[in-house]
PDB file of C-alpha atoms in Angstrom:
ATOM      1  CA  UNK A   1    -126.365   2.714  40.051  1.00 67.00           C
ATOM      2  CA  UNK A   2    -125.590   4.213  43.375  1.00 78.00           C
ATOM      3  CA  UNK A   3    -121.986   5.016  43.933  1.00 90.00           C
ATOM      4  CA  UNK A   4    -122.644   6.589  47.347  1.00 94.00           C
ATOM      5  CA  UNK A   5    -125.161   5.229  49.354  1.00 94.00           C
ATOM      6  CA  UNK A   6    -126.336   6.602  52.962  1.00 95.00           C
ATOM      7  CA  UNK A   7    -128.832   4.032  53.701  1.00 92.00           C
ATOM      8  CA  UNK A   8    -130.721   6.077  56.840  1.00 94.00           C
ATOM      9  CA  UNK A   9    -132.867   8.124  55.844  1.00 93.00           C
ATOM     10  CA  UNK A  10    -133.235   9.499  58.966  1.00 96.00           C
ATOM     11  CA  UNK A  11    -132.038   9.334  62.735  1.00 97.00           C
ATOM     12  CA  UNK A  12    -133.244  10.611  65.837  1.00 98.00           C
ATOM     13  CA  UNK A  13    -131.221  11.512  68.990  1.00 98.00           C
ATOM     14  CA  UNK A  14    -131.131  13.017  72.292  1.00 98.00           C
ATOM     15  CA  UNK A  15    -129.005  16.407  72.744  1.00 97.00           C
ATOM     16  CA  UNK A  16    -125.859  15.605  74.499  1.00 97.00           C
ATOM     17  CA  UNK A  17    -125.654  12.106  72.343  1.00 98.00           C
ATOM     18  CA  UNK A  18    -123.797  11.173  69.766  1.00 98.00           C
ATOM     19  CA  UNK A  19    -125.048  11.331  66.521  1.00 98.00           C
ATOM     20  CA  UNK A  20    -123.423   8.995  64.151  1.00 98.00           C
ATOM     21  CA  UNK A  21    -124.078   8.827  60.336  1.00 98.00           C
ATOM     22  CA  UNK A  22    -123.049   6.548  58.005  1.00 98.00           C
ATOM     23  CA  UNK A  23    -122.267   6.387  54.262  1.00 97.00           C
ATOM     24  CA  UNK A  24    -120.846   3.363  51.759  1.00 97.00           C
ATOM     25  CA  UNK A  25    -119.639   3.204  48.289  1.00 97.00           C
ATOM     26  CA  UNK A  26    -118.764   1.280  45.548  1.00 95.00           C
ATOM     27  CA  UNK A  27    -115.797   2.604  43.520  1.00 91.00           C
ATOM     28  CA  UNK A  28    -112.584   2.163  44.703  1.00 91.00           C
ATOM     29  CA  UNK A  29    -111.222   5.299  42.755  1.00 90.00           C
ATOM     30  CA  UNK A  30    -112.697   7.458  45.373  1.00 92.00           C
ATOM     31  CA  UNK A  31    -110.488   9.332  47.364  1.00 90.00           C
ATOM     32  CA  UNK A  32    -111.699  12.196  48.701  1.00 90.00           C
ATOM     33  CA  UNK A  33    -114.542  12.043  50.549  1.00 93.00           C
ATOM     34  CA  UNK A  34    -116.937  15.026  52.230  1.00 93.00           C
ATOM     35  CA  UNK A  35    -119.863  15.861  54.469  1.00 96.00           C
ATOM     36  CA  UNK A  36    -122.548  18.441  53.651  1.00 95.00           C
ATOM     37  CA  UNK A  37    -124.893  19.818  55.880  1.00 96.00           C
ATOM     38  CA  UNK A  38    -128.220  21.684  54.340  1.00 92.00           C
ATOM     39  CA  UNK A  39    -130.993  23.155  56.358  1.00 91.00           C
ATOM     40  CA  UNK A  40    -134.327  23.217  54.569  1.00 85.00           C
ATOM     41  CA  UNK A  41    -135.201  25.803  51.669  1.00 79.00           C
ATOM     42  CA  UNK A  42    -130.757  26.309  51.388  1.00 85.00           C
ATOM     43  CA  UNK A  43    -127.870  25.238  49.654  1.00 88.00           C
ATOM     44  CA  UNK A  44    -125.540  22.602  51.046  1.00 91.00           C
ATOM     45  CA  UNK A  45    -122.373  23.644  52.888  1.00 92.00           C
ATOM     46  CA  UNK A  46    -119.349  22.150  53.808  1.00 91.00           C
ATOM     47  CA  UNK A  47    -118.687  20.388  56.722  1.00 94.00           C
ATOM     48  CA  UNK A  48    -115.560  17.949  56.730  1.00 94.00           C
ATOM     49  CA  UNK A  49    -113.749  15.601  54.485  1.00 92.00           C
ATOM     50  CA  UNK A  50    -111.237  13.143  54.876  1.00 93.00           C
ATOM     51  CA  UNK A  51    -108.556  12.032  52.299  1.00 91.00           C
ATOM     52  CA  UNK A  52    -108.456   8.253  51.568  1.00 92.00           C
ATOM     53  CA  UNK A  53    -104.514   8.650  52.877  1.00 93.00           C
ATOM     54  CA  UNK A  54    -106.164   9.038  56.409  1.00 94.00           C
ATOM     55  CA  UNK A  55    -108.562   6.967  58.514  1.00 95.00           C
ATOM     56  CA  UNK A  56    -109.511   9.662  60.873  1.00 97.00           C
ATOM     57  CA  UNK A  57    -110.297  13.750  60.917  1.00 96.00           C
ATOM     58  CA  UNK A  58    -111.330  15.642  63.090  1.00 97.00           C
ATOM     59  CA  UNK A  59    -112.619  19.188  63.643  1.00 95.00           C
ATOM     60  CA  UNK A  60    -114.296  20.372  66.943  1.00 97.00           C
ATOM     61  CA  UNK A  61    -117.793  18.218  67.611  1.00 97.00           C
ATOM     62  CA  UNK A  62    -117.477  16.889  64.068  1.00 98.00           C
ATOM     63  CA  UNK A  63    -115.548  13.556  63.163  1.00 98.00           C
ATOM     64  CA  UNK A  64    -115.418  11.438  60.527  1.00 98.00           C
ATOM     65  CA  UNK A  65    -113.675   7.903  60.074  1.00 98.00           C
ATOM     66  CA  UNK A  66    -112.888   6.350  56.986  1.00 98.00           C
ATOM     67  CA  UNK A  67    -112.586   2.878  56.181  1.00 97.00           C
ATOM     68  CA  UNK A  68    -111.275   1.935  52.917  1.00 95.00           C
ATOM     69  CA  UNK A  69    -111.329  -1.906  53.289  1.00 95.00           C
ATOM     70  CA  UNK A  70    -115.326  -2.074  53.965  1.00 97.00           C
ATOM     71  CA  UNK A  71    -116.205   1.315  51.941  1.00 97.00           C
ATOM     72  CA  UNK A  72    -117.407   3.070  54.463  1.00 97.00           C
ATOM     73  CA  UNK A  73    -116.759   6.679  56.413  1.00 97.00           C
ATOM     74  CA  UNK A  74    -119.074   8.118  59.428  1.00 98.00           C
ATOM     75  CA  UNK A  75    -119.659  10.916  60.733  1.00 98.00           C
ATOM     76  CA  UNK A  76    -119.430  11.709  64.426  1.00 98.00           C
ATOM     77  CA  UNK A  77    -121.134  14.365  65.807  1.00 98.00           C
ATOM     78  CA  UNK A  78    -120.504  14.356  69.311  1.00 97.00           C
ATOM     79  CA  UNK A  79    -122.194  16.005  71.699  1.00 98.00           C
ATOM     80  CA  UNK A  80    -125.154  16.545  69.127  1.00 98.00           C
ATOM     81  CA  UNK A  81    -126.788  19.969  69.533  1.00 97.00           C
ATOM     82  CA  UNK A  82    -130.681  21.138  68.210  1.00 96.00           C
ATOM     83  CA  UNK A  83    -129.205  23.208  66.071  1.00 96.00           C
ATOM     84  CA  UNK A  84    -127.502  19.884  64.421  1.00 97.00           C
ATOM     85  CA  UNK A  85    -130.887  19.083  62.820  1.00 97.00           C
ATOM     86  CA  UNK A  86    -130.616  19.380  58.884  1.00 96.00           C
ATOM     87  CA  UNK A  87    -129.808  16.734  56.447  1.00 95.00           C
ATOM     88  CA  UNK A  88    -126.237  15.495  56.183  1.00 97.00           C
ATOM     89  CA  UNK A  89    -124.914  14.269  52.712  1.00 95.00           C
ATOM     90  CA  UNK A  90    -121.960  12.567  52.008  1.00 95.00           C
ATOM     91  CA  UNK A  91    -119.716  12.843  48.588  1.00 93.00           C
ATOM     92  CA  UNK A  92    -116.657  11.466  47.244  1.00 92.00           C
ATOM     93  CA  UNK A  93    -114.675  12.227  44.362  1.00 88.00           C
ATOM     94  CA  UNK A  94    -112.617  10.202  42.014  1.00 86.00           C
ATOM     95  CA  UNK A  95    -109.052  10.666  41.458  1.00 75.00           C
ATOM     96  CA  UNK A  96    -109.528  10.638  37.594  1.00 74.00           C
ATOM     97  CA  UNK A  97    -112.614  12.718  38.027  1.00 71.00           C
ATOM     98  CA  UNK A  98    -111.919  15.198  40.483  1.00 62.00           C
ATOM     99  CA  UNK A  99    -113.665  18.120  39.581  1.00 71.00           C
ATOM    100  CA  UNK A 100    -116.648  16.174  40.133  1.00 80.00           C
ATOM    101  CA  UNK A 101    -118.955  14.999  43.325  1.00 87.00           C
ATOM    102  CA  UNK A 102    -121.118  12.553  44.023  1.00 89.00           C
ATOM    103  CA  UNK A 103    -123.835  12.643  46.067  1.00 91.00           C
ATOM    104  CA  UNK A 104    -125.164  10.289  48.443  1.00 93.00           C
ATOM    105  CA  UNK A 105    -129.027  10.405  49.199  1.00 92.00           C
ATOM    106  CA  UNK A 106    -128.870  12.155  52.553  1.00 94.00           C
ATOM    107  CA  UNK A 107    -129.930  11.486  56.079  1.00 96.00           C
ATOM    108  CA  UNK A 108    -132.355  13.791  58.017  1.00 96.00           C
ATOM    109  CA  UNK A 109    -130.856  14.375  61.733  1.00 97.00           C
ATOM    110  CA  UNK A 110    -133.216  15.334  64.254  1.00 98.00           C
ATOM    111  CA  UNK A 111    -131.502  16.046  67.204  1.00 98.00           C
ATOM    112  CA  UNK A 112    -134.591  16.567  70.569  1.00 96.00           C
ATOM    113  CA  UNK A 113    -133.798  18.656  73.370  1.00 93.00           C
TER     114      UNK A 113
ATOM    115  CA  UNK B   1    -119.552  39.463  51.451  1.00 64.00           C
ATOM    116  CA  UNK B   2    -118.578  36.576  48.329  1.00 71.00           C
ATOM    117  CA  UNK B   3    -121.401  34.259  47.674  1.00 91.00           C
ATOM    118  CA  UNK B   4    -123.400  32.420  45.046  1.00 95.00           C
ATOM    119  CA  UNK B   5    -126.730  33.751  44.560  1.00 95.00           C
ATOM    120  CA  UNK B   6    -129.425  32.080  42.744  1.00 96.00           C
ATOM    121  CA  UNK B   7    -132.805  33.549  41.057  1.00 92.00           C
ATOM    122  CA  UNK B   8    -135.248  33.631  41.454  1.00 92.00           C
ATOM    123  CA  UNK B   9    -135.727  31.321  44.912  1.00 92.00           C
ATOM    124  CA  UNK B  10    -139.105  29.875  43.201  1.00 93.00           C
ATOM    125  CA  UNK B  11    -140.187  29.203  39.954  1.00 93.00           C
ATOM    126  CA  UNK B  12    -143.440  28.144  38.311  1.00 92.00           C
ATOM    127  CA  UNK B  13    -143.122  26.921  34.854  1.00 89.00           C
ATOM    128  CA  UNK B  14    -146.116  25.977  32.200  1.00 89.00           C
ATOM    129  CA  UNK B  15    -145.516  22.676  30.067  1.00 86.00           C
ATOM    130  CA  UNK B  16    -144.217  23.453  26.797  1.00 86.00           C
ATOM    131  CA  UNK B  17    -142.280  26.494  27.797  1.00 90.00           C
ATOM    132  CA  UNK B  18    -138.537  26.819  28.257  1.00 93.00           C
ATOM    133  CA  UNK B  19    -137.238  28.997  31.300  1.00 94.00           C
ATOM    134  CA  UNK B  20    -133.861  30.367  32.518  1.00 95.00           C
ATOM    135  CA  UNK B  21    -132.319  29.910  36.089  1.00 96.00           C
ATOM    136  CA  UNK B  22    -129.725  32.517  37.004  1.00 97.00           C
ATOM    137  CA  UNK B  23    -126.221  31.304  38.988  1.00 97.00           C
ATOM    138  CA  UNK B  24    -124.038  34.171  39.756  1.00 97.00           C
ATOM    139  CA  UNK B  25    -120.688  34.223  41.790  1.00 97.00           C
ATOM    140  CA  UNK B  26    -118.288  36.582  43.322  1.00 96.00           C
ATOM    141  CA  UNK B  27    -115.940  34.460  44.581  1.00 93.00           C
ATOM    142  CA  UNK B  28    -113.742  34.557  41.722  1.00 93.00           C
ATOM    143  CA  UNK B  29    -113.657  30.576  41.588  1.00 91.00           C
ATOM    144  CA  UNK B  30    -112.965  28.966  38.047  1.00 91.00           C
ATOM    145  CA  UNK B  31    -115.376  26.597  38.121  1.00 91.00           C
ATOM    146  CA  UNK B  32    -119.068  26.162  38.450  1.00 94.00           C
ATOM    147  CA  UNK B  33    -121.534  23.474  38.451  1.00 94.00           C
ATOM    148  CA  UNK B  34    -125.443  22.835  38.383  1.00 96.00           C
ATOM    149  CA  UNK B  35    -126.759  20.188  40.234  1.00 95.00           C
ATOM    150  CA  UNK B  36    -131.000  18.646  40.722  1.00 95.00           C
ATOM    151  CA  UNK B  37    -132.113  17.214  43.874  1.00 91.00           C
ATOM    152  CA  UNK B  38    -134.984  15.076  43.896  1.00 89.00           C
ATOM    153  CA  UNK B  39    -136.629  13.653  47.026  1.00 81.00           C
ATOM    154  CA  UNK B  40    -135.346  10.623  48.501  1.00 75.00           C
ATOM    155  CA  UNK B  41    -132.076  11.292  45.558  1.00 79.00           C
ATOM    156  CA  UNK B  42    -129.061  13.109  45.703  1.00 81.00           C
ATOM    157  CA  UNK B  43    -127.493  15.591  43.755  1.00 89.00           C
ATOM    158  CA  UNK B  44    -127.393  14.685  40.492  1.00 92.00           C
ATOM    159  CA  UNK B  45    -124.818  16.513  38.460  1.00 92.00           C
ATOM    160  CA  UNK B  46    -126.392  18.101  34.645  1.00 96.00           C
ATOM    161  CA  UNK B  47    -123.658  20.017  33.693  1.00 96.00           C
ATOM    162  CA  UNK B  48    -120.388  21.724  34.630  1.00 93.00           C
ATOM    163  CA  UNK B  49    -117.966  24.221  33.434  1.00 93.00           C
ATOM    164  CA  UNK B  50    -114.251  24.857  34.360  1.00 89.00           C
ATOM    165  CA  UNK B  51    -113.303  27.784  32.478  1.00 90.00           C
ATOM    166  CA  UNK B  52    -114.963  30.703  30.945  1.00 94.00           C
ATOM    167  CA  UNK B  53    -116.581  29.327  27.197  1.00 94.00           C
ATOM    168  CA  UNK B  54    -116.220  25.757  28.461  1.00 93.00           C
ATOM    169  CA  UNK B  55    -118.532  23.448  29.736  1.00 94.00           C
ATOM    170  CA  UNK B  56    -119.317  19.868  29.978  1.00 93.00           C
ATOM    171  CA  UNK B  57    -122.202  17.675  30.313  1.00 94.00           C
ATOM    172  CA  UNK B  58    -123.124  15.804  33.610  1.00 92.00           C
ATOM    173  CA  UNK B  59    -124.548  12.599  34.434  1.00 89.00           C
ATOM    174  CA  UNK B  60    -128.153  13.889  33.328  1.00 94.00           C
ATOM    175  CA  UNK B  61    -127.726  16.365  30.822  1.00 96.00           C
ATOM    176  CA  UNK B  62    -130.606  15.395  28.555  1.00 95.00           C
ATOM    177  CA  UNK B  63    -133.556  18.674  28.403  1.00 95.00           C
ATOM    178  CA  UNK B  64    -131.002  21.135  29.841  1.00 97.00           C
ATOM    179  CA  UNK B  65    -128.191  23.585  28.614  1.00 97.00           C
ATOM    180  CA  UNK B  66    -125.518  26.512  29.874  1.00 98.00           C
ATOM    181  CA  UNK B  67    -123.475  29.077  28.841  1.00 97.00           C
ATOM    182  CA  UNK B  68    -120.479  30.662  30.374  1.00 97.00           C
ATOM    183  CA  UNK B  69    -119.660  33.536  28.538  1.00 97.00           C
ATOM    184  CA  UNK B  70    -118.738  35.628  32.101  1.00 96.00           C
ATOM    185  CA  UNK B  71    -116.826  33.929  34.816  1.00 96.00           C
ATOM    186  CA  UNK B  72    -119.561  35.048  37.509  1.00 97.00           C
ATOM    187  CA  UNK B  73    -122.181  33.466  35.370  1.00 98.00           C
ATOM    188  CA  UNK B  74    -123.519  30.201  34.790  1.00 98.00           C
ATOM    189  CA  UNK B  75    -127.316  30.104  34.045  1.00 98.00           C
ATOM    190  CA  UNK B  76    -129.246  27.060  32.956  1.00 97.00           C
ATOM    191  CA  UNK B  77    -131.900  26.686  30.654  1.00 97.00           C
ATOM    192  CA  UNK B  78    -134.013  23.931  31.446  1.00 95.00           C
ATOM    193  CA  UNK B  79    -136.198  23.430  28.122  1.00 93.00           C
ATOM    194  CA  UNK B  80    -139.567  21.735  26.969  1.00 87.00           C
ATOM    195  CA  UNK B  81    -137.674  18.675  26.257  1.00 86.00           C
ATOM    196  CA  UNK B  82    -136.644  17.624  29.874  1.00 87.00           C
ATOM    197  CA  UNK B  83    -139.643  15.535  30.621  1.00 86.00           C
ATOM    198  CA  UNK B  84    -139.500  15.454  34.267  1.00 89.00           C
ATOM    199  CA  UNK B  85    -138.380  19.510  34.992  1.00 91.00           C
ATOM    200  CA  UNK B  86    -140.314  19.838  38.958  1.00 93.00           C
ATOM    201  CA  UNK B  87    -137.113  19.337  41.234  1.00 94.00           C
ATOM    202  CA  UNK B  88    -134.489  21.792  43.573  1.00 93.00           C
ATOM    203  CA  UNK B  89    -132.081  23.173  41.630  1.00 96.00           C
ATOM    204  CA  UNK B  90    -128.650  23.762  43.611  1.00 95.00           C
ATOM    205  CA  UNK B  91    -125.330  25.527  41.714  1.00 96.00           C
ATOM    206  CA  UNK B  92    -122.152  25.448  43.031  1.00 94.00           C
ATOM    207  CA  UNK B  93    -118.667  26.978  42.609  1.00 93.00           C
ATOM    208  CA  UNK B  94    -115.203  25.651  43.513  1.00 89.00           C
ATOM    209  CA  UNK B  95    -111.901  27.582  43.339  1.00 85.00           C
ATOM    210  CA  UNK B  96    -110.279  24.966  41.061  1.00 77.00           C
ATOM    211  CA  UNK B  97    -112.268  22.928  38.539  1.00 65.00           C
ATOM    212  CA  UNK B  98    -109.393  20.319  38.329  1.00 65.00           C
ATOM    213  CA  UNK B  99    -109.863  19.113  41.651  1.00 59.00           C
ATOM    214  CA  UNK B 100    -112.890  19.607  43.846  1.00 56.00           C
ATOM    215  CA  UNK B 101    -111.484  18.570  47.057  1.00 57.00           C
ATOM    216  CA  UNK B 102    -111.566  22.436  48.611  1.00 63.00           C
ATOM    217  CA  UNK B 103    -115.337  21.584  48.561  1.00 74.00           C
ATOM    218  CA  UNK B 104    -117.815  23.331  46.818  1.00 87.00           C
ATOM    219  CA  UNK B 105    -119.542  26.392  47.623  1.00 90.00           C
ATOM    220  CA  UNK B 106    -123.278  26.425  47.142  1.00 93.00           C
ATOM    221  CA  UNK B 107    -126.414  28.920  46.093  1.00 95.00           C
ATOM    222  CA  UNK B 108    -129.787  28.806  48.091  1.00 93.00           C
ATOM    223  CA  UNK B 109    -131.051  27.076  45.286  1.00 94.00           C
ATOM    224  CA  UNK B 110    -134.102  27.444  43.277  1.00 95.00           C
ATOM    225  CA  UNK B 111    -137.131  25.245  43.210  1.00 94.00           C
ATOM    226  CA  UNK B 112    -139.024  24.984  40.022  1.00 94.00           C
ATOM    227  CA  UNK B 113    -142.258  23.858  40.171  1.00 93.00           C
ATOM    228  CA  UNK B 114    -143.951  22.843  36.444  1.00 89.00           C
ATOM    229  CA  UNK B 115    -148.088  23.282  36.553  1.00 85.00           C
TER     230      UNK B 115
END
């Protein structure tokens, strides 16, 4: 039972595009919500999150936008850069079980020059 | 420079045989966690501690234990019981183990590889 799903396994753009990832749930006690970025052969590391209070955040190229009705937030990476290729993760935690994350599956971003 | 490192980066285990992965911190954060990535998965949480000489079990627990007798410390023992040991092994740290919103930081992780 997936609570966080990121159904792309993978996505392709051009540098200079926008790279936009995308990442659902299920339980509607999540809300806190955060993108990791992990190059191969490393740990994870922290990229952005986004309270459920907000819709929007934003921090240089990197956006994300949260959507509480449809369970779903994105991530915006705009303009994507080569050095943007790793695998992106998504996690939310649960107000009554906030010490924890959960994962989503990933998506593998290949951004070509 | 504060970090997690994790030892060693690879590890090659023989069926039957339990073996120790070490997790150490100096960012003096409270709480620490281990997590297993499998291909095509994501991280799936097998245990987690908040305090010093506290920890809890994860979502998939079964074949693995902890201690946390030091606050930098947090190794796992993944034993001859867990039928299903070859993955990447990730451990984490957060400042505050009652709310894991500051994000976590992560080691390099180590991948353990049963032959």
């Amino acid at each position: 039972d997936q609570q966080v799903k990121q159904n792309s396994p993978s996505l392709s753009v051009q540098e200079g595009r926008i790279s936009i990832l995308n990442c659902d749930y299920t339980n509607s006690m999540f809300d806190y919500f955060l993108w990791y970025k992990k190059y191969p052969a490393e740990g994870p590391t922290f990229l952005i999150s986004i309270s459920s209070i907000k819709d929007k955040n934003e921090d240089g190229r990197f956006t994300v936008f949260l959507n509480k009705s449809a369970k779903h937030l994105s991530l915006h990476i705009v303009p994507s850069q080569p050095g943007d290729s790793a695998v992106y993760f998504c996690a939310a935690s649960a107000v009554d079980s906030s010490y924890k994350l959960i994962f989503g599956s990933g998506t593998r971003l290949l951004v070509r020059p | 420079d504060g970090g997690i490192t994790q030892s060693p980066k690879y590890l090659f285990r023989k069926e039957g045989q339990n073996v120790t992965l070490s997790c150490e911190q100096n960012l003096n954060h409270d709480a620490m966690y281990w997590y297993r990535q499998d291909p095509g998965q994501g991280l799936r949480l097998i245990y987690y501690s908040q305090i010093v000489n506290d920890f809890q079990k994860g979502d998939i627990a079964e074949g693995y234990s902890v201690s946390r007798e030091k606050k930098e410390s947090f190794p796992l023992t993944v034993t001859s019981a867990q039928k299903n040991p070859t993955a990447f092994y990730l451990c984490a740290s957060s400042l505050d183990g009652s709310r894991a919103n500051y994000g976590y930081t992560f080691g390099s992780g180590t991948r353990l590889t049963v032959v």
